[in-house]
Coordinates of C-alpha atoms in Angstrom, one line a residue:
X33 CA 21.8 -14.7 -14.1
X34 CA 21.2 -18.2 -14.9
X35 CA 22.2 -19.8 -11.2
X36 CA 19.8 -16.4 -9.4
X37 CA 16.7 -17.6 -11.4
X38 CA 17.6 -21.9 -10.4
X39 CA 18.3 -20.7 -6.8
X40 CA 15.2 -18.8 -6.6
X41 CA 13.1 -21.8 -8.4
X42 CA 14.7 -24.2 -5.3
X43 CA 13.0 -22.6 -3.1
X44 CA 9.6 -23.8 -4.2
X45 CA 10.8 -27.5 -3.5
X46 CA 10.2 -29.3 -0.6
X47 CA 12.2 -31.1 2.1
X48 CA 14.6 -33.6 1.1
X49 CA 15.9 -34.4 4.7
X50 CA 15.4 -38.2 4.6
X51 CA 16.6 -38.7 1.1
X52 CA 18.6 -42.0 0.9
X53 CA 19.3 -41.9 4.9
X54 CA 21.7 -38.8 4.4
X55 CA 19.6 -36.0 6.2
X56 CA 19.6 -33.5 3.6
X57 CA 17.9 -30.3 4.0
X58 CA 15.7 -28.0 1.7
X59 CA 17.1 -28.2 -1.8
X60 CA 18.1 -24.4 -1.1
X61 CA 19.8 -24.9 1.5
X62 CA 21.8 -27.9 -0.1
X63 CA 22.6 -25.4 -2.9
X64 CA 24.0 -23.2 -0.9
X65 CA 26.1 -25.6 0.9
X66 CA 27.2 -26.9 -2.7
X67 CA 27.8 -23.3 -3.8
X68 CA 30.5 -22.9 -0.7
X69 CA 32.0 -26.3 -1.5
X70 CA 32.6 -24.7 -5.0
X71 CA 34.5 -21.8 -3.2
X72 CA 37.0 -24.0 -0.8
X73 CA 38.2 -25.7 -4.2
X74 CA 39.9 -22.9 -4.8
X75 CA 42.1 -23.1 -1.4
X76 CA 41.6 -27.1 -0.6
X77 CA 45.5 -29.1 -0.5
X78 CA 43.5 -31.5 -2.0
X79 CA 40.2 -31.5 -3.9
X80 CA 39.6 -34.7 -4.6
X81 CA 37.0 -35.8 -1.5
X82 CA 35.7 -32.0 -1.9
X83 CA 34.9 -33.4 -5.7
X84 CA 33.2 -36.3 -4.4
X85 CA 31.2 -34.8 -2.0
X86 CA 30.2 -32.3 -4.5
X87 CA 29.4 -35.3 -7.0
X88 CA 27.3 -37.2 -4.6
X89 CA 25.4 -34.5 -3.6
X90 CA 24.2 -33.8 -7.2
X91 CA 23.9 -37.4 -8.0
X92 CA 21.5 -37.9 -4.8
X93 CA 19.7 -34.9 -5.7
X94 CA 18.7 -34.5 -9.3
X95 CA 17.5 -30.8 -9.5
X96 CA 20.9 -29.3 -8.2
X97 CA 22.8 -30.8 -11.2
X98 CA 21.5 -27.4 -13.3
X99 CA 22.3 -25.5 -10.8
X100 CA 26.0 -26.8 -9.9
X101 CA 26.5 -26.8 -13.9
X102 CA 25.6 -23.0 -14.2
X103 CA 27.5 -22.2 -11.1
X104 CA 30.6 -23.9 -13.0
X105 CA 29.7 -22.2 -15.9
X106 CA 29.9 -19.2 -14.4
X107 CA 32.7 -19.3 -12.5
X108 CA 34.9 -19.8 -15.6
X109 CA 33.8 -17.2 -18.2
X110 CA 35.5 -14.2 -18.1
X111 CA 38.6 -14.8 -16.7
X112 CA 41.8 -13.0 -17.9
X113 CA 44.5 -15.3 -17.0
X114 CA 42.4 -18.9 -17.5
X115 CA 45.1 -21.5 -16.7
X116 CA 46.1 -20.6 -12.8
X117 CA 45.6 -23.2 -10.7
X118 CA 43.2 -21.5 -9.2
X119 CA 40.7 -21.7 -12.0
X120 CA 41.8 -24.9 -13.4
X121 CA 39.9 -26.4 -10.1
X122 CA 36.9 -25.2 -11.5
X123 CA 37.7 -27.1 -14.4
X124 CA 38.7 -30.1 -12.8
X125 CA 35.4 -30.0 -11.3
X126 CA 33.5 -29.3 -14.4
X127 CA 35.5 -32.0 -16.1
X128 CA 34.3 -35.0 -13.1
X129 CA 30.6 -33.9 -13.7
X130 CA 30.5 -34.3 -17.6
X131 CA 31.8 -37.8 -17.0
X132 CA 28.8 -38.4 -13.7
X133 CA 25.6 -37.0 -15.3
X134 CA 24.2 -34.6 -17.8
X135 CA 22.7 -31.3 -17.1
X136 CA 19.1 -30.6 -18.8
X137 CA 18.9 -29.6 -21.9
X138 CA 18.4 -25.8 -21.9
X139 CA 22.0 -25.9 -19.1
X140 CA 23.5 -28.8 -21.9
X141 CA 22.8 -25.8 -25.1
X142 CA 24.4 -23.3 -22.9
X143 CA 27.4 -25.4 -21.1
X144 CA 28.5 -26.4 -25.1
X145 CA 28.0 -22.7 -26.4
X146 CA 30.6 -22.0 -23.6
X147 CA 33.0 -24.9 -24.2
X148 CA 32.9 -24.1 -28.2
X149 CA 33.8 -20.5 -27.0
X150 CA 36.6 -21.3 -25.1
X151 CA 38.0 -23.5 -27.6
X152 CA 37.6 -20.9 -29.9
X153 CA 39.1 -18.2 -27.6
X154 CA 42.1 -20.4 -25.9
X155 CA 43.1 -23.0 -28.1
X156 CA 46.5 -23.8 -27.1
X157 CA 46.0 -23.6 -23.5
X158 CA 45.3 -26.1 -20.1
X159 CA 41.4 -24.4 -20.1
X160 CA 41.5 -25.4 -24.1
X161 CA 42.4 -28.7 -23.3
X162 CA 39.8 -29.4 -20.6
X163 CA 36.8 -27.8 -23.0
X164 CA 38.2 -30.1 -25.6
X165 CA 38.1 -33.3 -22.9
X166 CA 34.4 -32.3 -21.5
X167 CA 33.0 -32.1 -24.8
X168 CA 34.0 -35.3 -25.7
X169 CA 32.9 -36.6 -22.3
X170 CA 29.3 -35.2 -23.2
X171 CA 28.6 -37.3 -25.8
X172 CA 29.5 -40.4 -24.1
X173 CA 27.8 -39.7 -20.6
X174 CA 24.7 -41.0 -19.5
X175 CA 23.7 -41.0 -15.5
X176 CA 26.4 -43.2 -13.5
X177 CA 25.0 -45.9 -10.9
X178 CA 28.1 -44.5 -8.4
X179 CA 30.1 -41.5 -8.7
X180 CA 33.4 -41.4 -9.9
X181 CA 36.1 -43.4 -6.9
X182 CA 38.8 -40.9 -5.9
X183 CA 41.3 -42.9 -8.1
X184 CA 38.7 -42.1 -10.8
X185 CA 38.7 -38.3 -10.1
X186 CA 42.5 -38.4 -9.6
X187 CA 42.8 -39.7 -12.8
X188 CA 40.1 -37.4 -14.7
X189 CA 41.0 -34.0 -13.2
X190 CA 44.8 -35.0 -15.2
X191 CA 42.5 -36.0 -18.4
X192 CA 44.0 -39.2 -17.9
X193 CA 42.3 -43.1 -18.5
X194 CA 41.4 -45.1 -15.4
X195 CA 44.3 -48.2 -15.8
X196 CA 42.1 -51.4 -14.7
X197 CA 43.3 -54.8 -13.7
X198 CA 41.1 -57.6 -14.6
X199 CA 42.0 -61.1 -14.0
X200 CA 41.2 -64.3 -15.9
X201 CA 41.4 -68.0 -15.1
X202 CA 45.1 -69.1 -13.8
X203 CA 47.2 -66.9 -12.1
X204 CA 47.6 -64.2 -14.3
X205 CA 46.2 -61.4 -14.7
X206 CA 46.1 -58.0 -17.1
X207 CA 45.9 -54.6 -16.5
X208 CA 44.0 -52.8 -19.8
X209 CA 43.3 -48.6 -19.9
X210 CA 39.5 -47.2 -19.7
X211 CA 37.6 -44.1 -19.9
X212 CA 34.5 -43.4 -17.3
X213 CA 32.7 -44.7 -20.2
X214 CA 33.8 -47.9 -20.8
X215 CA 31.2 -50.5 -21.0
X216 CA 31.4 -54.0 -20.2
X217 CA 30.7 -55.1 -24.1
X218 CA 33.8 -52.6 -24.6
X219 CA 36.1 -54.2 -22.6
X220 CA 35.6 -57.3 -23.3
X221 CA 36.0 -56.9 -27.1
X222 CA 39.0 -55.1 -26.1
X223 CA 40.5 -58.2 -23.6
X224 CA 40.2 -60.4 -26.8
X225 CA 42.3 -58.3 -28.9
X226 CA 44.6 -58.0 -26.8
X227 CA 45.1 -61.4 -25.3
X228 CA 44.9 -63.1 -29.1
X229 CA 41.2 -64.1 -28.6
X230 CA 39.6 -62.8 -32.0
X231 CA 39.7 -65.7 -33.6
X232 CA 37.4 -67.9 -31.3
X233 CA 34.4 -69.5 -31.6
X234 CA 33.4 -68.9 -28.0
X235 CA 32.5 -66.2 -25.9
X236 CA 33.7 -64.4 -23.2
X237 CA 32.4 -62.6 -20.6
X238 CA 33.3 -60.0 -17.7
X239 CA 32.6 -61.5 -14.0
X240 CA 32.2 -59.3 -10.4
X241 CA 33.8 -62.0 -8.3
X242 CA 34.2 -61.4 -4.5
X243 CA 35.3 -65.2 -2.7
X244 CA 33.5 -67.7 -4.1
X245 CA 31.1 -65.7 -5.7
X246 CA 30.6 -64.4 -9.2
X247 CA 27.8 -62.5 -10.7
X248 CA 28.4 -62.1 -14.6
X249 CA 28.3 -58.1 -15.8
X250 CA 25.7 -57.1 -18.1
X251 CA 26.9 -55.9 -21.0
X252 CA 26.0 -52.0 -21.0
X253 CA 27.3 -51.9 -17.4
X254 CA 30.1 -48.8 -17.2
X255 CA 33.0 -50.5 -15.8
X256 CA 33.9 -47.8 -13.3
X257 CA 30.2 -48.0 -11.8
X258 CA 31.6 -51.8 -11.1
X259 CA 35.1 -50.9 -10.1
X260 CA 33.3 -47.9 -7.3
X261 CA 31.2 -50.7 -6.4
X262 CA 33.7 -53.1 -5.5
X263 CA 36.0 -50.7 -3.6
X264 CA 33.0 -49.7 -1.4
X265 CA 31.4 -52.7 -0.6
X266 CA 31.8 -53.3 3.2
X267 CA 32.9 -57.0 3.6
X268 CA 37.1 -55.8 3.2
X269 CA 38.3 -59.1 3.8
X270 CA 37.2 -61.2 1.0
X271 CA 39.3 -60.5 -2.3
X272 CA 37.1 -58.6 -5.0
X273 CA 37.8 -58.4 -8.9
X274 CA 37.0 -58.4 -12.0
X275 CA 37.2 -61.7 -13.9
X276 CA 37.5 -62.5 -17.8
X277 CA 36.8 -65.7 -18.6
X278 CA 34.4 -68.5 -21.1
X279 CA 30.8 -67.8 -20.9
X280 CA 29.3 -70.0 -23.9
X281 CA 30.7 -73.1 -24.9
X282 CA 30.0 -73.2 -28.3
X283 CA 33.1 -75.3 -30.0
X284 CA 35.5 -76.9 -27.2
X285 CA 37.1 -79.0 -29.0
X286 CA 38.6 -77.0 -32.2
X287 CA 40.7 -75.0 -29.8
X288 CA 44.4 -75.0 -30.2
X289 CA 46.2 -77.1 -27.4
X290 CA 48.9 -74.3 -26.8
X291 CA 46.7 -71.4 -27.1
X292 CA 45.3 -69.4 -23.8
X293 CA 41.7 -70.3 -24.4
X294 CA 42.8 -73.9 -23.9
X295 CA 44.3 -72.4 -20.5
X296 CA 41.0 -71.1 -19.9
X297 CA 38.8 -74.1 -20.8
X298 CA 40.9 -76.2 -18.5
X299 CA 41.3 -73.7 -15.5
X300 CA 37.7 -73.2 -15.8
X301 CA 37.0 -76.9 -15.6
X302 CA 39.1 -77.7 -12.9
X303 CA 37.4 -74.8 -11.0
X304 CA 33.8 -76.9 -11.5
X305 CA 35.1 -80.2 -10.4
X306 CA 36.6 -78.1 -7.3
X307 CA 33.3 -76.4 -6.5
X308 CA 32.0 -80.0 -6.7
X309 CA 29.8 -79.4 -10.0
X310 CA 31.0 -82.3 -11.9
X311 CA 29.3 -85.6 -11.3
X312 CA 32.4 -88.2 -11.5
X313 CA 33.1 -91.2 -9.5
X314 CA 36.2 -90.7 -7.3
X315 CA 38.3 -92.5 -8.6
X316 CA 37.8 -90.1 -11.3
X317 CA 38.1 -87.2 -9.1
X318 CA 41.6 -88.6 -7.6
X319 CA 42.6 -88.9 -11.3
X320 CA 41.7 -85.6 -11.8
X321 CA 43.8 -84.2 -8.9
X322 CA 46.7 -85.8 -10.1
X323 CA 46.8 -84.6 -13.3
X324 CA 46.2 -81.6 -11.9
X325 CA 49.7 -81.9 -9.9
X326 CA 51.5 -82.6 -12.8
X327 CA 50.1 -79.7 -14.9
X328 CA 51.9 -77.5 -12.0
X329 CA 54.5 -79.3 -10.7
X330 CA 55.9 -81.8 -13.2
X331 CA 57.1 -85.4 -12.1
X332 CA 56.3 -86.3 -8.5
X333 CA 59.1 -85.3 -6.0
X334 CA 59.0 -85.6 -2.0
X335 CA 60.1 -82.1 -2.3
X336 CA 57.4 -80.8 -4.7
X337 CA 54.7 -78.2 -2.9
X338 CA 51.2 -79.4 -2.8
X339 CA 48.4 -77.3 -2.6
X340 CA 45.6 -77.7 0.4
X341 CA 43.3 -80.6 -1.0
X342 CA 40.2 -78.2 -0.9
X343 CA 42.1 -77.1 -4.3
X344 CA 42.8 -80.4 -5.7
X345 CA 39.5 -82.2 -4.8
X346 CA 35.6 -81.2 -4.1
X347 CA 35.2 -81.1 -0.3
X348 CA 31.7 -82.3 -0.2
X349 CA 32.9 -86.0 -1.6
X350 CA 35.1 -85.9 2.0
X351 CA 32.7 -85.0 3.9
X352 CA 29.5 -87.1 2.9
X353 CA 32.1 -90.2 3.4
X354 CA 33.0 -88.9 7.0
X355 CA 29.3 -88.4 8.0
X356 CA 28.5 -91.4 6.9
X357 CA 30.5 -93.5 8.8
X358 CA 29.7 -91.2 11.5
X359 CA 25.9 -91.9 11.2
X360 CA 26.7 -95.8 11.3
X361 CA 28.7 -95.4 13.8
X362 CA 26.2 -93.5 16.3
X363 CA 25.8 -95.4 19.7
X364 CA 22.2 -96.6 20.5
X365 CA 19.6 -93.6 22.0
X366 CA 19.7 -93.2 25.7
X367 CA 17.2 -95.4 27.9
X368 CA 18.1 -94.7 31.0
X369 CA 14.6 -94.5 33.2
X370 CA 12.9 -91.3 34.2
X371 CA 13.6 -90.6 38.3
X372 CA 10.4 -91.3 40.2
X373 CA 8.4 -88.7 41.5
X374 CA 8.5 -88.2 45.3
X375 CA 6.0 -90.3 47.6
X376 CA 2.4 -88.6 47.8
X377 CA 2.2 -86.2 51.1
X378 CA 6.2 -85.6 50.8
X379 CA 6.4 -82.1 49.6
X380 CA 9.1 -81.5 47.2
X381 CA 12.6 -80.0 48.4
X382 CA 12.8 -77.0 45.8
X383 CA 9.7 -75.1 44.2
X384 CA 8.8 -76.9 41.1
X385 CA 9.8 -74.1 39.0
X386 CA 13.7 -73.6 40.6
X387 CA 13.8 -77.7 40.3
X388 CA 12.4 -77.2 36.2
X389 CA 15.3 -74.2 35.8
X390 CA 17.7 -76.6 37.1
X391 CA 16.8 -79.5 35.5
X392 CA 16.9 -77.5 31.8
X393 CA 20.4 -76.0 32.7
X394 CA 21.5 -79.1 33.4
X395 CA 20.4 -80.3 30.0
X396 CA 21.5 -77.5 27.8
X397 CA 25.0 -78.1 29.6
X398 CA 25.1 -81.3 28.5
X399 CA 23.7 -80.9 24.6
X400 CA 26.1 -78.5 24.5
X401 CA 28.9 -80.2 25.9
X402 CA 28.1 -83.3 23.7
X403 CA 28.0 -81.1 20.5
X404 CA 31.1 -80.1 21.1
X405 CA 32.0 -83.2 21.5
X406 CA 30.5 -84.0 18.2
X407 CA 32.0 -81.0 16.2
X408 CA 35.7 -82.3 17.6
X409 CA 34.9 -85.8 16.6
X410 CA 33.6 -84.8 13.3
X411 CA 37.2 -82.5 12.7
X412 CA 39.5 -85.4 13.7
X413 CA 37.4 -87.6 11.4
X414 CA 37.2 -85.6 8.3
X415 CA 41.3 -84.7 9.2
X416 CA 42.0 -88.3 8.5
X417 CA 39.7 -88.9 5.6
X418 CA 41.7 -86.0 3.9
X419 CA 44.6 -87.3 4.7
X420 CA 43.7 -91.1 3.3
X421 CA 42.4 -89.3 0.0
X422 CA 45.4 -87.0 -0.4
X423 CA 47.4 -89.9 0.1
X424 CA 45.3 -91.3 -2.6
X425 CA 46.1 -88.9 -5.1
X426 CA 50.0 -88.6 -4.4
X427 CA 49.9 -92.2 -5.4
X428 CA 48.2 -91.3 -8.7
X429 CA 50.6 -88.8 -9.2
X430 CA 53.4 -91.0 -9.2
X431 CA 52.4 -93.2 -11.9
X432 CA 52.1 -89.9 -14.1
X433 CA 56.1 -89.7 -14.6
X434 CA 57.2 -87.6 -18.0
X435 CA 53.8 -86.3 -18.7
X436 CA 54.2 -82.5 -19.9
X437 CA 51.7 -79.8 -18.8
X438 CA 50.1 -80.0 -22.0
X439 CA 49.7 -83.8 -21.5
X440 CA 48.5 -83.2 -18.1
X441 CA 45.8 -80.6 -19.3
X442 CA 44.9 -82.7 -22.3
X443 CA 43.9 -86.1 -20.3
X444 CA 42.4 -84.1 -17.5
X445 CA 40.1 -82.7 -20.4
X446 CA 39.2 -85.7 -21.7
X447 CA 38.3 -87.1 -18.2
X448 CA 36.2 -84.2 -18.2
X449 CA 34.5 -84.7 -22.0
X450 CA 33.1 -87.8 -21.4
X451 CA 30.6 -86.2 -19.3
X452 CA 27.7 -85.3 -21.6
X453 CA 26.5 -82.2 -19.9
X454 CA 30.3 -81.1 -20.6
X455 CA 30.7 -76.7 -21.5
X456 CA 27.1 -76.5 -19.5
X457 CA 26.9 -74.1 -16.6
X458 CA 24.8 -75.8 -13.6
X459 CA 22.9 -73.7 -11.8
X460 CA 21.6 -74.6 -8.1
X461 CA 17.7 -75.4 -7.9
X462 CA 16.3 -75.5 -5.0
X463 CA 13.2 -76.4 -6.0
X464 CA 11.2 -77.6 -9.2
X465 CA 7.9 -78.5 -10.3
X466 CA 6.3 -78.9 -13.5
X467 CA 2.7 -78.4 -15.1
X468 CA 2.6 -82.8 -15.7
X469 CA 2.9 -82.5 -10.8
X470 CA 6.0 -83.7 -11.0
X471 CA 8.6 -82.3 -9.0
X472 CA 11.7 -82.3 -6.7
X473 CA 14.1 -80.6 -5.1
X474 CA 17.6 -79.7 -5.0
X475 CA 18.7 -79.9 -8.9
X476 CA 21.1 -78.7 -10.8
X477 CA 19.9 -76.9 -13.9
X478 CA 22.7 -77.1 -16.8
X479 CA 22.4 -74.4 -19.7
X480 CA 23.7 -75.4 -22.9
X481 CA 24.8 -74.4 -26.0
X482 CA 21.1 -75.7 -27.5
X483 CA 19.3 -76.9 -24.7
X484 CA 18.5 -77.0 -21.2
X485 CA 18.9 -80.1 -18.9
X486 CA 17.9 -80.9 -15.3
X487 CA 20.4 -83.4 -13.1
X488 CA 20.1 -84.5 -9.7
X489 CA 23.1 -83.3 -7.7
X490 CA 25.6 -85.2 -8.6
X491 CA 24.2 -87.5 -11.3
X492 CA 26.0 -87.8 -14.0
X493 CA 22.7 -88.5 -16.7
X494 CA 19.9 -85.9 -17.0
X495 CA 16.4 -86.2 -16.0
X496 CA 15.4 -84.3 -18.7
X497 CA 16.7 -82.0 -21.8
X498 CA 14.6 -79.6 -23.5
X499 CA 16.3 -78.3 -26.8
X500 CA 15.8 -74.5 -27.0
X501 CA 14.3 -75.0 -30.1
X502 CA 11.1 -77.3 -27.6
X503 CA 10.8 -74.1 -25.8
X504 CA 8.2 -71.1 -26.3
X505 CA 9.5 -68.7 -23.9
X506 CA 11.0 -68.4 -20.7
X507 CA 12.1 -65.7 -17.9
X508 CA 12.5 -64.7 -14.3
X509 CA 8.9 -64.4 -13.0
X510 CA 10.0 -62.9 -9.3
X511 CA 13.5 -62.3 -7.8
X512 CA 13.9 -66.0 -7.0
X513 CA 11.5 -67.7 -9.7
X514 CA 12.6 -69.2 -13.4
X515 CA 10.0 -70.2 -15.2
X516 CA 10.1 -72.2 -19.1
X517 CA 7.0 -73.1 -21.0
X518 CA 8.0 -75.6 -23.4
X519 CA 4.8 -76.4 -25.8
X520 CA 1.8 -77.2 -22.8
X521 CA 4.1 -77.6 -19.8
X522 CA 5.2 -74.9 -17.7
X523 CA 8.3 -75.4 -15.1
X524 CA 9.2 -73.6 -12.7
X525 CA 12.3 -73.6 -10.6
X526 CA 13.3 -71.3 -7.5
X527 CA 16.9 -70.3 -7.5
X528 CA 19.0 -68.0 -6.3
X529 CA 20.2 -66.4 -10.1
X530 CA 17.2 -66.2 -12.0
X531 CA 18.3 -63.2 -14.1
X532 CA 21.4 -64.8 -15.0
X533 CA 20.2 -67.4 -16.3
X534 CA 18.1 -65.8 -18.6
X535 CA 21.0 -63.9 -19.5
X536 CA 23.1 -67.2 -20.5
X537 CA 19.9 -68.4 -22.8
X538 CA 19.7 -65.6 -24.2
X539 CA 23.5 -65.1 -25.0
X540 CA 23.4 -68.7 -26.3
X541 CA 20.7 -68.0 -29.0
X542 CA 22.1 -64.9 -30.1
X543 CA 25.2 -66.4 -30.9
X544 CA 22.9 -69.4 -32.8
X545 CA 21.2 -66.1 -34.9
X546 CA 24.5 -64.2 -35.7
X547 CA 25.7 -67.4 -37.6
X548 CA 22.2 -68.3 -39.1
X549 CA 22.2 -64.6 -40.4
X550 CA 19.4 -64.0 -38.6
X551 CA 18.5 -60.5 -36.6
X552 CA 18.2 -60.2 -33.1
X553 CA 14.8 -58.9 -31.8
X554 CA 14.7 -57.0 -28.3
X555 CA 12.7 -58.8 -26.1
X556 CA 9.7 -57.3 -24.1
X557 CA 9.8 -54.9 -20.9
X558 CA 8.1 -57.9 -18.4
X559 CA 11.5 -60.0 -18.6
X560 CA 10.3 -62.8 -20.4
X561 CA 12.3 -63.5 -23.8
X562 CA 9.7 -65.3 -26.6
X563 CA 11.8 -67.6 -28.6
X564 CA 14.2 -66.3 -31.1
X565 CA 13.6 -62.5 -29.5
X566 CA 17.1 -61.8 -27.2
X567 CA 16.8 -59.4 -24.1
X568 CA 19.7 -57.4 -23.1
X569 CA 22.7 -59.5 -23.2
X570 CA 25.6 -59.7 -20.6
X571 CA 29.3 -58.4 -21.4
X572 CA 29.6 -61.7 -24.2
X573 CA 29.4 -60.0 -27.9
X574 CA 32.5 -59.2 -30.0

């Protein structure tokens, strides 16, 4: 038989005990313990963790997929009444590896010979039904980052679709059906049909967002590698979703006032000013927060809720004002005069180390005790600053009586507009330097529709803008490195997202090629695009 000959060839491989951490044995010995996992599906209550143990054993090891395939195989040929439970486990199990990883080629020729046969031989039947489903899933599988959750296997051993709930700027959100195939691309083109988006000039993209942080999804990612991903990740307090929302900012002002991508382009602005990414005076920023009151609330009432400020206003603007006065306010250094040393021929009361212990517990008690100090001064201070600046903006928000949400949204907006670097993502830059010596640090880099800019944190007029069409290539050098060459210059910047930024540029130029007509060209292997060639785009193309 097929699995005798792969069993017997496993015992010619080595050792895998310290693959991944896990302490797996010989690759025989894992087979067999696979092989017995196959047999207790037939008795479990419920198979599902047996599944996934099963899966992640085969997805750690590569060279038992064959043999858990043929063992599969194997184990439902032949038999004379197909659809008991009993068997249908087998199939279940069959059916959650098709949609994980392929077998090799020779095992792929044999496993569809066998689901063509049974096809063939039951064709109204639960067996039928299942061949049917994991033939389909062959064509569409290629090697998952995770294996299937257990609300993926509970969902695949019915021959069901995975229902997933993505959210999108304001406080709704959608729940959409996908397969264990479903790419990023796929369900993004898939969000815009069905929340009315077709028609826009701008795209969208699909977001892993856990707190405040978001990482955009590439756009060949398989959505239920993400949605494993963010059920297992350890840190179970902060929230973690997906999120739908504007990634380019081609045309913002041709969009429809009562439409929800003018929801969008306003939720997503407010979030920027929020996060503190908006350079604006604060007067500006209090405006702001107003209308941002209104949009939810309506007309100013002493019974209307109101939101904690750290959603109405960026914090940092508080708290440089606080520490400010704080640092003007810090009374003069301590003079006070050293004690004297004791008289020569007096020997000293303690040993000099005991009196040196003391002396730097004393001290350390009292930095401590005046940091403390500090932090409770620095809470009561930046208490009452929020409290003068909420105060602040209530009065603003009076003077906005019988503006309607759409009102409130449209003035906010404009506030926003007159910002020139306005539909730009800013990026943080911790540190830049350029081929001319110049250089600096903390920046924000702003990519653009056709051009990148550099901004001091919190200035509202760039340093510099290069128009893509200045710039000869560009790409992440290291894991923490961006680097442009625009004619004889070459910048570099360190930051944190170097990757996604080349994802943005490159998402922006393909859109420029679609409506010049002109093709897209794959970039190269090293990560660094050559102007017009496009890498790999994130989740942004409909």
């Amino acid at each position: 038989m097929h699995c005798r000959c792969l069993s017997w060839a496993l015992t010619t491989q080595p050792p895998v005990s310290d693959h991944s951490g896990k302490g797996y044995g010989s690759l025989r010995d894992e087979a067999v313990k696979l092989f017995n996992s196959l047999q207790q599906l037939e008795v479990a209550l419920d198979p599902v963790l047996l599944i996934q143990g099963v899966l992640q054993t085969c997805q750690d090891l590569r060279p038992l997929r064959d043999e858990v395939y043929c063992q599969l195989v194997k184990q439902t040929s032949g038999v004379p009444t197909p659809d008991t439970p009993t068997y249908l486990r087998y199939w279940q199990m069959l059916t959650c590896m098709s949609c994980t990883f392929l077998p090799g080629t020779p095992v792929l020729s044999y496993l569809r010979f066998h689901l063509h046969r049974v096809q063939r031989d039951y064709p109204s039947t639960e067996v039928g039904s299942y061949a049917s489903f994991i033939q389909e899933a062959l064509a569409k599988t290629r090697c998952r980052e995770n294996v299937p959750s257990c609300e993926e296997i509970q969902v695949l051993v019915r021959r069901q679709e995975l229902q997933c709930t993505v959210h999108h700027p304001g406080p709704s959100s959608c729940r959409t059906p996908i397969s264990s195939h479903t790419t990023a691309d796929e369900l993004v083109k898939k969000l815009m049909k069905q929340l009315g988006l077709q028609e826009s000039r701008n795209a969208f993209a699909l977001f892993e967002r856990s707190g405040q942080r978001e990482q955009v999804i590439g756009g060949s990612t398989i959505i239920a590698d993400v949605l494993t991903g963010l059920s297992s990740k350890s840190d179970t307090d902060t929230q973690k979703w997906l999120y739908f929302k504007l990634y380019c900012f081609i045309d913002t002002e041709n969009i429809l006032p009562d439409s929800l991508e003018y929801t969008f382009l306003f939720e997503q602005c407010h979030e920027m000013v929020v996060r503190g990414q908006f350079p604006a005076p604060e007067e500006d920023l209090q405006t702001l927060a107003a209308l941002r009151l209104q949009s939810l609330f309506g007309d100013f009432s002493t019974h209307s809720p109101c939101p904690p400020l750290d959603e109405l206003f960026p914090g940092h603007v508080v708290e440089a004002r606080v520490l400010l006065t704080l640092k003007t306010a810090q009374p003069p250094p301590d003079t006070t005069a050293p004690s004297q040393a004791p008289p020569p021929g007096r020997p000293p009361r303690f040993r000099s180390s005991f009196l040196a212990g003391a002396l730097w517990s004393h001290a350390s008690s009292s930095a401590h005790k005046q940091k403390a100090e500090q932090d409770l001064r620095l809470r009561g201070r930046l208490k009452e600053e929020g409290t003068a600046v909420m105060g602040a903006i209530l009065e603003h928000w009076k003077g906005l009586v019988g503006y309607s949400q759409l009102d409130s949204m449209a003035a906010y907006l404009n506030i926003a507009k007159r910002w020139p670097g306005f539909g730009c993502t800013l990026y943080d830059i911790d540190f830049y330097i350029s081929s001319t010596g110049s250089f600096c640090q903390k920046l924000w880099l702003g990519v653009g529709a056709t051009s990148l800019s550099l901004y001091r944190q919190g200035e509202a007029e760039a340093m510099e803008s290069l128009p893509f069409s200045q710039i000869c290539s560009y790409g992440a050098s290291d894991s923490s490195t961006f680097k442009v060459t625009a004619g004889d210059r070459d910048l570099l910047f360190e930051t944190s997202k170097p990757t996604e930024i080349m994802q943005l540029m490159n998402a922006y130029l393909n859109i420029t090629h679609q409506q010049q007509g002109q093709e897209v060209i794959t970039g190269s292997d090293e990560g660094f695009h050559h102007i017009p060639a496009v890498l790999e785009l994130p989740s942004h193309l409909v």
